[in-house]
Amino acid sequence: MKQYILLFLTMTSFLIVVTRCADYPIDEDGLLITDRAECYVSNFDLLGTDFQTARTAAPAIDTTAQTINIEVFFGTDLKNLYPQFTLAQDAKLDPKITGKEDFSDLTNPKKWTVISGNRKVRKTYTVYVTVQQPS
Amino acid sequence: MKNIIINIAKYTLIVLMIVSCGEWEYSVPEVSPGLKNDCINHSLGPNVVGQYIEFAYAMAIKPEEGKLATATVEASIAGAEGTYLDHKSYYTNGSGVNVGVEVGNSSTTSGNKTTVTFTADTCAATLRYYYKIPEEARGKDVSFTFSASASNGEKVQYEMGPYKVREMDLKLDLIAKDGSTCYISVADMAVYDATAAASNPERIDLIYLHRSVPGVTFNHSIVSPTSDAQYRPGLELSSGLHNKSKLIKAWNIQDRQLARMQYGVFVDDVDLKNMNFNDAPDYIINMRPESGLWVETENGKYRAYIFINKVDNAKKEITFSIKRLQVN
């Protein structure tokens, strides 16, 4: 009986050691690299300094052309907007968004690259902002 | 062996049952002799000149030892006119309403001291003290000594503070009206009409206007005199207005002292000092009730937080309150 218990304990310990040493790859940001190859933007918003949405309607996101067209309210302060992306699962954004962004140069739209979960697919999206005008 | 263990378990169970059923008799705690006192500060948020700091001062003595004679508060800086120690002791009735019972004469203030002399034959009372913060206290610490005396000659005292008085100013419920008193001076914390604005253009930092512009949501807006004409349609500026104030739109900052609502949010000196106005615009469109704006005047002398208390579309006016700090 004692021998069986010892054998069981030894095997369990061995299994724990083997499984805990499994190697999960992480990227340079410490994020888990997964098997997912999906790489797209599913939603986008721009928030003003009051952290309220500045968009007049849902943005037009073209995942083929890799563009985002968004209209903001008349009078929006374009120099101080917080972009907000929703991405495919496990994907990340480059460059990272760390605060307010300046969208005031409408002739040079800003670009962000979406990187898939497996870190092998990269797609650069261009954000075109237009301002609502009086009719 | 097995029997011994079973017997021990039985006896332990019986002992536990006996012990757990024991009754613990409660007795009212015996109050130690002498005059007692206690105090709490009722006020929340930053202490601003012109506002009140409120306290509740409780004092009691055993009936057989005597009754309350006087209650006094001494402030380290004399309070402004309007400082008083309430001569009523309050209780809350069944409907949740505070009911005051007069226990003494109205308070008298002499210098830093405010006193109530008890007239009722009472051995316990809680008096409320309202200290109106004077101009002399701006930026300083203020502390309070609460004291009480009893008919048997006993005296007690209780120290409160120090409390820091802020540098900022506060003004409530200014009304700006489109086409009339629409010129706002942060420096003066006041609104002016066009004539007054034209005679003092350097003091006008903002202009309020209400417009219905087809295709966009304009409504109640606040702009600097220098703002682009598209943000002040149909507005003829009084000559000489030149200030380019920087504005930042805010939401969900219902400062309790300005809004007088249920929110526990306070704008303090440090918030105004640390606000970053780089790249801030000189206009804000579509202000809603309970929204706000951070302002920095052109000369950088003042920073302010303006809270929109109320808007009236029909009258084309807004009611706003302001906290302002001189930073330079």
Short mmCIF file of C-alpha atoms in Angstrom, two decimals:
data_model
loop_
_atom_site.label_atom_id
_atom_site.label_comp_id
_atom_site.label_asym_id
_atom_site.label_seq_id
_atom_site.Cartn_x
_atom_site.Cartn_y
_atom_site.Cartn_z
CA MET A 1 0.00 0.00 0.00
CA LYS A 2 2.81 2.39 1.03
CA GLN A 3 4.63 1.68 -2.23
CA TYR A 4 1.54 2.65 -4.27
CA ILE A 5 1.18 5.93 -2.44
CA LEU A 6 4.85 6.78 -3.01
CA LEU A 7 4.57 5.90 -6.69
CA PHE A 8 1.44 8.05 -7.07
CA LEU A 9 3.10 11.03 -5.36
CA THR A 10 6.22 10.72 -7.54
CA MET A 11 4.21 10.63 -10.75
CA THR A 12 2.05 13.60 -9.71
CA SER A 13 5.15 15.66 -8.84
CA PHE A 14 6.70 14.77 -12.20
CA LEU A 15 3.56 15.82 -14.08
CA ILE A 16 3.41 19.16 -12.21
CA VAL A 17 7.04 19.88 -13.03
CA VAL A 18 6.55 19.03 -16.71
CA THR A 19 3.37 21.07 -17.16
CA ARG A 20 4.53 24.19 -15.31
CA CYS A 21 7.60 24.43 -17.47
CA ALA A 22 5.55 24.76 -20.66
CA ASP A 23 6.75 27.78 -22.63
CA TYR A 24 4.14 30.48 -23.41
CA PRO A 25 5.67 33.05 -25.77
CA ILE A 26 5.24 36.73 -25.02
CA ASP A 27 6.08 39.75 -27.13
CA GLU A 28 8.21 42.82 -26.34
CA ASP A 29 5.27 44.38 -24.43
CA GLY A 30 4.86 41.32 -22.23
CA LEU A 31 1.66 40.37 -24.02
CA LEU A 32 0.80 36.78 -24.83
CA ILE A 33 1.39 35.71 -28.44
CA THR A 34 -1.48 33.52 -29.52
CA ASP A 35 -2.45 31.58 -32.63
CA ARG A 36 -4.95 34.17 -33.85
CA ALA A 37 -4.27 35.75 -37.24
CA GLU A 38 -7.30 38.09 -37.28
CA CYS A 39 -6.21 41.67 -37.74
CA TYR A 40 -8.83 44.39 -37.98
CA VAL A 41 -10.50 47.34 -36.26
CA SER A 42 -14.04 46.57 -35.18
CA ASN A 43 -14.96 49.95 -33.70
CA PHE A 44 -13.52 53.41 -33.33
CA ASP A 45 -14.42 56.49 -31.32
CA LEU A 46 -13.03 59.91 -30.54
CA LEU A 47 -13.56 61.38 -27.07
CA GLY A 48 -13.26 65.05 -26.24
CA THR A 49 -11.62 66.57 -23.17
CA ASP A 50 -14.89 65.97 -21.35
CA PHE A 51 -14.52 62.25 -22.17
CA GLN A 52 -17.77 62.34 -24.13
CA THR A 53 -17.94 61.07 -27.67
CA ALA A 54 -17.24 63.68 -30.32
CA ARG A 55 -18.55 61.62 -33.25
CA THR A 56 -21.88 62.44 -34.85
CA ALA A 57 -22.55 58.85 -35.99
CA ALA A 58 -20.94 55.43 -36.06
CA PRO A 59 -17.68 55.53 -38.05
CA ALA A 60 -17.32 53.89 -41.47
CA ILE A 61 -14.63 51.25 -41.03
CA ASP A 62 -13.38 49.64 -44.23
CA THR A 63 -11.31 46.60 -43.29
CA THR A 64 -10.29 46.02 -46.90
CA ALA A 65 -9.15 49.53 -47.67
CA GLN A 66 -7.99 49.84 -44.06
CA THR A 67 -9.61 53.19 -43.52
CA ILE A 68 -11.76 54.74 -40.84
CA ASN A 69 -13.97 57.68 -41.69
CA ILE A 70 -15.45 59.54 -38.80
CA GLU A 71 -17.39 62.80 -38.54
CA VAL A 72 -17.15 64.88 -35.37
CA PHE A 73 -19.47 67.59 -34.05
CA PHE A 74 -19.14 71.16 -35.18
CA GLY A 75 -16.84 72.97 -32.77
CA THR A 76 -14.92 69.86 -31.67
CA ASP A 77 -11.45 70.69 -30.39
CA LEU A 78 -9.45 68.61 -32.88
CA LYS A 79 -6.16 69.18 -31.09
CA ASN A 80 -7.28 67.37 -27.98
CA LEU A 81 -9.04 64.13 -28.79
CA TYR A 82 -8.70 60.71 -27.25
CA PRO A 83 -8.88 57.99 -29.93
CA GLN A 84 -10.45 54.72 -28.82
CA PHE A 85 -9.98 51.55 -30.90
CA THR A 86 -11.70 48.20 -30.56
CA LEU A 87 -9.59 45.47 -32.17
CA ALA A 88 -9.83 41.80 -33.13
CA GLN A 89 -9.16 39.44 -30.24
CA ASP A 90 -5.52 39.37 -29.05
CA ALA A 91 -4.52 42.09 -31.55
CA LYS A 92 -2.64 45.19 -30.48
CA LEU A 93 -1.98 48.67 -31.79
CA ASP A 94 1.18 50.41 -32.90
CA PRO A 95 1.95 53.12 -31.92
CA LYS A 96 0.31 52.79 -28.55
CA ILE A 97 -2.25 55.40 -27.51
CA THR A 98 -1.13 56.99 -24.28
CA GLY A 99 -3.26 60.13 -24.17
CA LYS A 100 -4.64 62.92 -26.30
CA GLU A 101 -3.89 63.09 -30.00
CA ASP A 102 -3.88 66.06 -32.35
CA PHE A 103 -6.20 65.52 -35.33
CA SER A 104 -6.21 69.15 -36.45
CA ASP A 105 -4.12 68.56 -39.57
CA LEU A 106 -6.90 67.12 -41.68
CA THR A 107 -4.68 66.89 -44.77
CA ASN A 108 -2.32 64.49 -43.01
CA PRO A 109 -4.58 61.88 -41.46
CA LYS A 110 -3.20 59.87 -38.60
CA LYS A 111 -2.34 56.18 -39.01
CA TRP A 112 -2.22 53.25 -36.64
CA THR A 113 -1.09 49.71 -37.33
CA VAL A 114 -3.06 46.76 -36.03
CA ILE A 115 -0.95 43.69 -35.23
CA SER A 116 -2.62 40.28 -35.04
CA GLY A 117 -2.54 37.98 -32.02
CA ASN A 118 0.15 35.79 -33.58
CA ARG A 119 2.14 38.98 -34.31
CA LYS A 120 2.56 37.94 -37.96
CA VAL A 121 -0.08 40.12 -39.66
CA ARG A 122 0.17 43.91 -39.66
CA LYS A 123 -2.44 46.23 -41.15
CA THR A 124 -2.14 50.00 -41.15
CA TYR A 125 -5.40 51.92 -40.80
CA THR A 126 -5.80 55.56 -41.79
CA VAL A 127 -8.20 57.69 -39.76
CA TYR A 128 -9.99 60.38 -41.76
CA VAL A 129 -11.74 62.96 -39.61
CA THR A 130 -14.32 65.38 -40.95
CA VAL A 131 -16.08 68.11 -39.04
CA GLN A 132 -19.85 68.53 -39.16
CA GLN A 133 -20.76 71.79 -40.90
CA PRO A 134 -23.84 74.02 -40.69
CA SER A 135 -26.31 73.32 -43.47
CA MET B 1 -9.82 2.55 23.59
CA LYS B 2 -12.74 3.24 21.30
CA ASN B 3 -15.08 3.58 24.30
CA ILE B 4 -12.78 6.09 25.98
CA ILE B 5 -12.76 8.31 22.88
CA ILE B 6 -16.55 8.15 22.59
CA ASN B 7 -16.94 9.07 26.27
CA ILE B 8 -14.56 12.03 25.97
CA ALA B 9 -16.51 13.28 22.97
CA LYS B 10 -19.80 12.97 24.87
CA TYR B 11 -18.51 14.88 27.90
CA THR B 12 -16.99 17.60 25.71
CA LEU B 13 -20.31 18.02 23.93
CA ILE B 14 -22.18 18.34 27.22
CA VAL B 15 -19.67 20.87 28.56
CA LEU B 16 -19.94 22.89 25.35
CA MET B 17 -23.75 22.93 25.55
CA ILE B 18 -23.67 24.13 29.13
CA VAL B 19 -21.13 26.83 28.42
CA SER B 20 -22.85 28.06 25.26
CA CYS B 21 -26.19 28.46 27.04
CA GLY B 22 -24.80 30.78 29.70
CA GLU B 23 -26.50 34.18 29.83
CA TRP B 24 -24.52 37.38 29.74
CA GLU B 25 -26.20 40.14 31.60
CA TYR B 26 -26.07 43.61 30.14
CA SER B 27 -25.83 46.61 32.33
CA VAL B 28 -25.90 50.28 31.35
CA PRO B 29 -22.35 51.60 31.45
CA GLU B 30 -21.63 53.84 34.35
CA VAL B 31 -20.77 57.38 33.26
CA SER B 32 -17.73 58.78 34.91
CA PRO B 33 -18.36 62.00 36.83
CA GLY B 34 -17.61 65.48 35.46
CA LEU B 35 -18.45 67.70 32.52
CA LYS B 36 -17.81 66.00 29.14
CA ASN B 37 -17.58 67.32 25.61
CA ASP B 38 -17.03 66.19 22.02
CA CYS B 39 -16.98 67.84 18.63
CA ILE B 40 -17.23 66.93 14.94
CA ASN B 41 -16.67 68.93 11.78
CA HIS B 42 -19.73 68.83 9.51
CA SER B 43 -18.15 70.46 6.48
CA LEU B 44 -16.92 68.67 3.40
CA GLY B 45 -14.58 69.95 0.75
CA PRO B 46 -12.16 72.84 0.55
CA ASN B 47 -12.58 75.78 2.92
CA VAL B 48 -13.18 78.86 0.80
CA VAL B 49 -13.36 82.49 1.90
CA GLY B 50 -16.99 83.55 2.33
CA GLN B 51 -18.17 79.98 2.92
CA TYR B 52 -18.96 78.34 6.24
CA ILE B 53 -17.12 75.70 8.24
CA GLU B 54 -19.70 73.88 10.34
CA PHE B 55 -19.20 72.04 13.61
CA ALA B 56 -21.42 70.23 16.08
CA TYR B 57 -20.28 70.67 19.68
CA ALA B 58 -21.73 68.34 22.29
CA MET B 59 -21.46 68.78 26.04
CA ALA B 60 -23.05 66.99 29.00
CA ILE B 61 -22.91 66.64 32.75
CA LYS B 62 -24.76 64.33 35.12
CA PRO B 63 -27.98 66.00 36.35
CA GLU B 64 -27.05 65.50 39.97
CA GLU B 65 -23.73 67.32 39.41
CA GLY B 66 -25.09 70.49 37.83
CA LYS B 67 -26.33 71.97 34.56
CA LEU B 68 -24.75 73.57 31.53
CA ALA B 69 -23.85 77.25 31.90
CA THR B 70 -22.00 78.47 28.81
CA ALA B 71 -20.55 77.23 25.53
CA THR B 72 -17.79 79.18 23.81
CA VAL B 73 -15.82 78.84 20.60
CA GLU B 74 -12.57 80.67 20.08
CA ALA B 75 -11.25 80.82 16.53
CA SER B 76 -7.58 81.48 15.82
CA ILE B 77 -8.71 84.04 13.23
CA ALA B 78 -11.92 85.96 13.96
CA GLY B 79 -14.77 84.83 11.75
CA ALA B 80 -16.45 87.12 9.26
CA GLU B 81 -19.82 88.69 9.97
CA GLY B 82 -22.34 85.88 10.00
CA THR B 83 -20.29 83.63 12.27
CA TYR B 84 -22.46 82.26 15.06
CA LEU B 85 -22.98 79.49 17.57
CA ASP B 86 -26.53 78.24 17.31
CA HIS B 87 -28.45 78.58 20.56
CA LYS B 88 -30.64 75.60 19.70
CA SER B 89 -29.99 71.96 20.40
CA TYR B 90 -31.38 69.75 17.64
CA TYR B 91 -33.02 66.37 17.49
CA THR B 92 -34.40 64.49 14.49
CA ASN B 93 -38.13 63.78 14.61
CA GLY B 94 -39.96 60.78 13.18
CA SER B 95 -40.14 62.40 9.75
CA GLY B 96 -36.39 62.90 9.62
CA VAL B 97 -36.66 66.63 10.18
CA ASN B 98 -34.19 68.43 12.41
CA VAL B 99 -36.08 70.20 15.18
CA GLY B 100 -34.33 72.87 17.21
CA VAL B 101 -34.98 73.38 20.91
CA GLU B 102 -33.86 76.72 22.25
CA VAL B 103 -31.49 76.19 25.16
CA GLY B 104 -29.85 79.57 25.51
CA ASN B 105 -29.55 83.17 24.37
CA SER B 106 -28.48 83.99 20.83
CA SER B 107 -24.72 83.84 20.60
CA THR B 108 -22.62 86.93 21.15
CA THR B 109 -19.31 87.42 19.40
CA SER B 110 -16.48 89.45 20.81
CA GLY B 111 -13.26 89.35 18.81
CA ASN B 112 -12.40 85.72 18.21
CA LYS B 113 -14.84 84.38 20.79
CA THR B 114 -18.46 83.38 20.23
CA THR B 115 -20.50 82.45 23.29
CA VAL B 116 -23.91 81.05 24.10
CA THR B 117 -25.19 81.37 27.66
CA PHE B 118 -27.61 78.62 28.56
CA THR B 119 -31.03 79.67 29.83
CA ALA B 120 -32.69 76.28 29.83
CA ASP B 121 -32.20 73.93 32.74
CA THR B 122 -30.32 71.34 30.76
CA CYS B 123 -27.48 68.98 31.44
CA ALA B 124 -26.79 67.97 27.83
CA ALA B 125 -26.84 69.82 24.51
CA THR B 126 -25.28 69.80 21.07
CA LEU B 127 -24.79 73.24 19.57
CA ARG B 128 -23.89 73.96 15.98
CA TYR B 129 -21.14 76.42 15.17
CA TYR B 130 -20.99 78.20 11.82
CA TYR B 131 -17.69 79.89 11.10
CA LYS B 132 -17.84 82.21 8.11
CA ILE B 133 -14.36 82.25 6.65
CA PRO B 134 -13.02 85.82 6.58
CA GLU B 135 -10.73 87.36 3.97
CA GLU B 136 -7.90 87.48 6.56
CA ALA B 137 -7.86 83.67 6.66
CA ARG B 138 -7.16 83.23 2.94
CA GLY B 139 -4.31 80.75 2.46
CA LYS B 140 -3.84 80.34 6.22
CA ASP B 141 -4.62 77.67 8.78
CA VAL B 142 -7.46 78.28 11.18
CA SER B 143 -8.15 76.28 14.34
CA PHE B 144 -10.81 76.35 17.02
CA THR B 145 -11.07 75.84 20.76
CA PHE B 146 -14.51 74.74 21.89
CA SER B 147 -15.18 75.07 25.62
CA ALA B 148 -18.08 74.61 27.98
CA SER B 149 -18.73 75.45 31.60
CA ALA B 150 -21.21 74.01 34.08
CA SER B 151 -23.09 75.49 37.02
CA ASN B 152 -20.78 73.65 39.43
CA GLY B 153 -17.82 75.59 38.06
CA GLU B 154 -16.38 72.77 35.97
CA LYS B 155 -14.87 73.60 32.58
CA VAL B 156 -13.84 71.49 29.61
CA GLN B 157 -12.42 72.27 26.19
CA TYR B 158 -11.90 70.59 22.84
CA GLU B 159 -9.41 71.55 20.13
CA MET B 160 -10.34 71.32 16.46
CA GLY B 161 -8.12 71.92 13.46
CA PRO B 162 -6.02 73.34 12.02
CA TYR B 163 -8.00 73.67 8.81
CA LYS B 164 -6.38 75.07 5.69
CA VAL B 165 -8.28 77.89 4.00
CA ARG B 166 -7.85 77.82 0.26
CA GLU B 167 -6.60 80.62 -1.95
CA MET B 168 -9.50 80.35 -4.39
CA ASP B 169 -12.64 82.47 -4.61
CA LEU B 170 -16.14 81.24 -5.19
CA LYS B 171 -19.22 82.89 -6.61
CA LEU B 172 -22.61 81.30 -7.10
CA ASP B 173 -25.46 81.67 -9.55
CA LEU B 174 -24.34 84.31 -12.00
CA ILE B 175 -26.75 84.71 -14.89
CA ALA B 176 -25.51 85.39 -18.40
CA LYS B 177 -28.11 86.37 -20.98
CA ASP B 178 -27.64 86.29 -24.72
CA GLY B 179 -27.59 89.77 -26.23
CA SER B 180 -27.64 91.42 -22.83
CA THR B 181 -25.45 90.56 -19.85
CA CYS B 182 -23.41 88.15 -21.94
CA TYR B 183 -19.88 89.45 -21.23
CA ILE B 184 -18.17 87.42 -18.53
CA SER B 185 -15.20 88.58 -16.51
CA VAL B 186 -13.25 85.86 -14.75
CA ALA B 187 -11.12 88.52 -13.14
CA ASP B 188 -14.18 90.13 -11.53
CA MET B 189 -16.31 86.98 -11.36
CA ALA B 190 -19.14 89.03 -12.84
CA VAL B 191 -21.23 89.47 -15.97
CA TYR B 192 -21.56 92.74 -17.89
CA ASP B 193 -23.63 94.16 -20.70
CA ALA B 194 -22.13 95.55 -23.90
CA THR B 195 -21.77 99.09 -22.58
CA ALA B 196 -19.94 98.03 -19.45
CA ALA B 197 -17.82 95.60 -21.47
CA ALA B 198 -16.82 98.33 -23.93
CA SER B 199 -15.67 100.55 -21.10
CA ASN B 200 -13.59 97.78 -19.53
CA PRO B 201 -12.56 95.53 -22.43
CA GLU B 202 -9.43 94.23 -20.73
CA ARG B 203 -11.55 92.60 -18.03
CA ILE B 204 -13.79 90.65 -20.40
CA ASP B 205 -12.58 87.08 -20.77
CA LEU B 206 -15.60 85.26 -22.15
CA ILE B 207 -18.82 85.83 -24.04
CA TYR B 208 -21.96 83.77 -23.70
CA LEU B 209 -24.24 83.26 -26.69
CA HIS B 210 -27.15 81.07 -27.64
CA ARG B 211 -27.77 80.21 -31.27
CA SER B 212 -29.86 77.76 -33.25
CA VAL B 213 -27.70 76.94 -36.24
CA PRO B 214 -29.22 74.57 -38.82
CA GLY B 215 -27.34 71.32 -39.27
CA VAL B 216 -25.27 71.56 -36.09
CA THR B 217 -25.81 71.59 -32.34
CA PHE B 218 -24.73 75.01 -31.21
CA ASN B 219 -27.14 76.08 -28.44
CA HIS B 220 -25.47 77.54 -25.34
CA SER B 221 -21.87 78.41 -26.02
CA ILE B 222 -19.06 80.27 -24.34
CA VAL B 223 -16.31 81.81 -26.43
CA SER B 224 -13.38 84.16 -26.07
CA PRO B 225 -13.60 87.53 -27.78
CA THR B 226 -10.83 86.34 -30.12
CA SER B 227 -12.56 83.15 -31.23
CA ASP B 228 -13.13 82.45 -34.90
CA ALA B 229 -16.26 84.16 -36.27
CA GLN B 230 -17.88 80.81 -37.08
CA TYR B 231 -18.09 80.11 -33.34
CA ARG B 232 -19.85 83.39 -32.55
CA PRO B 233 -22.30 83.81 -35.43
CA GLY B 234 -24.21 87.07 -35.48
CA LEU B 235 -22.30 88.50 -32.56
CA GLU B 236 -21.15 92.08 -32.91
CA LEU B 237 -18.24 92.52 -30.55
CA SER B 238 -17.87 95.64 -28.51
CA SER B 239 -14.74 97.47 -29.60
CA GLY B 240 -11.50 96.74 -27.82
CA LEU B 241 -12.31 93.21 -26.68
CA HIS B 242 -9.14 91.25 -27.25
CA ASN B 243 -8.68 88.61 -24.55
CA LYS B 244 -7.92 85.12 -25.76
CA SER B 245 -8.93 82.90 -22.86
CA LYS B 246 -8.16 79.21 -23.03
CA LEU B 247 -11.06 76.84 -22.40
CA ILE B 248 -11.33 73.12 -21.71
CA LYS B 249 -14.71 71.43 -21.77
CA ALA B 250 -15.61 69.24 -18.80
CA TRP B 251 -18.33 66.81 -17.88
CA ASN B 252 -19.10 64.86 -14.70
CA ILE B 253 -17.41 67.43 -12.47
CA GLN B 254 -20.44 68.51 -10.47
CA ASP B 255 -18.47 70.32 -7.81
CA ARG B 256 -20.53 70.04 -4.65
CA GLN B 257 -19.98 73.64 -3.58
CA LEU B 258 -20.95 75.00 -7.00
CA ALA B 259 -23.65 72.51 -7.98
CA ARG B 260 -25.11 71.99 -4.50
CA MET B 261 -26.06 68.50 -5.62
CA GLN B 262 -25.50 65.06 -4.19
CA TYR B 263 -22.11 64.43 -5.78
CA GLY B 264 -19.01 64.24 -3.62
CA VAL B 265 -16.77 66.03 -6.09
CA PHE B 266 -14.75 69.12 -5.19
CA VAL B 267 -12.54 71.33 -7.32
CA ASP B 268 -9.62 72.43 -5.19
CA ASP B 269 -6.72 74.89 -5.55
CA VAL B 270 -4.43 72.09 -6.65
CA ASP B 271 -6.75 71.09 -9.52
CA LEU B 272 -6.68 74.60 -10.91
CA LYS B 273 -2.91 74.88 -10.44
CA ASN B 274 -2.18 71.58 -12.19
CA MET B 275 -4.52 72.02 -15.14
CA ASN B 276 -2.68 71.95 -18.45
CA PHE B 277 -4.01 74.57 -20.86
CA ASN B 278 -1.50 73.94 -23.66
CA ASP B 279 -3.28 73.81 -27.02
CA ALA B 280 -6.62 74.57 -25.38
CA PRO B 281 -9.12 76.27 -27.72
CA ASP B 282 -10.76 79.65 -27.15
CA TYR B 283 -14.36 78.50 -27.61
CA ILE B 284 -16.76 75.84 -26.39
CA ILE B 285 -19.94 74.93 -28.23
CA ASN B 286 -23.09 73.36 -26.84
CA MET B 287 -22.80 73.65 -23.08
CA ARG B 288 -25.34 71.54 -21.23
CA PRO B 289 -26.65 71.73 -17.68
CA GLU B 290 -24.20 70.15 -15.22
CA SER B 291 -21.35 70.53 -17.70
CA GLY B 292 -18.38 72.71 -16.93
CA LEU B 293 -15.37 74.42 -18.35
CA TRP B 294 -11.86 75.13 -17.17
CA VAL B 295 -10.65 78.60 -18.02
CA GLU B 296 -7.29 80.33 -18.08
CA THR B 297 -7.32 84.07 -18.71
CA GLU B 298 -5.08 85.46 -21.44
CA ASN B 299 -2.57 87.01 -19.05
CA GLY B 300 -2.36 83.71 -17.14
CA LYS B 301 -3.31 85.52 -13.94
CA TYR B 302 -6.48 83.56 -13.22
CA ARG B 303 -7.65 80.03 -13.62
CA ALA B 304 -11.23 79.05 -12.98
CA TYR B 305 -13.72 76.25 -13.10
CA ILE B 306 -17.17 77.29 -14.29
CA PHE B 307 -20.10 75.00 -13.59
CA ILE B 308 -23.31 75.36 -15.59
CA ASN B 309 -26.13 75.13 -13.07
CA LYS B 310 -29.00 75.77 -15.44
CA VAL B 311 -29.76 76.64 -19.04
CA ASP B 312 -32.92 78.24 -20.35
CA ASN B 313 -33.49 77.83 -24.07
CA ALA B 314 -36.50 80.15 -24.17
CA LYS B 315 -34.82 83.01 -22.31
CA LYS B 316 -31.45 82.24 -23.94
CA GLU B 317 -29.60 82.39 -20.68
CA ILE B 318 -27.43 80.28 -18.42
CA THR B 319 -26.93 80.23 -14.69
CA PHE B 320 -23.40 79.38 -13.70
CA SER B 321 -21.17 79.26 -10.64
CA ILE B 322 -17.45 79.78 -10.54
CA LYS B 323 -14.37 78.85 -8.54
CA ARG B 324 -11.43 81.05 -9.40
CA LEU B 325 -7.78 81.00 -8.37
CA GLN B 326 -5.21 83.71 -8.88
CA VAL B 327 -2.12 81.83 -10.05
CA ASN B 328 0.19 84.71 -10.98
#
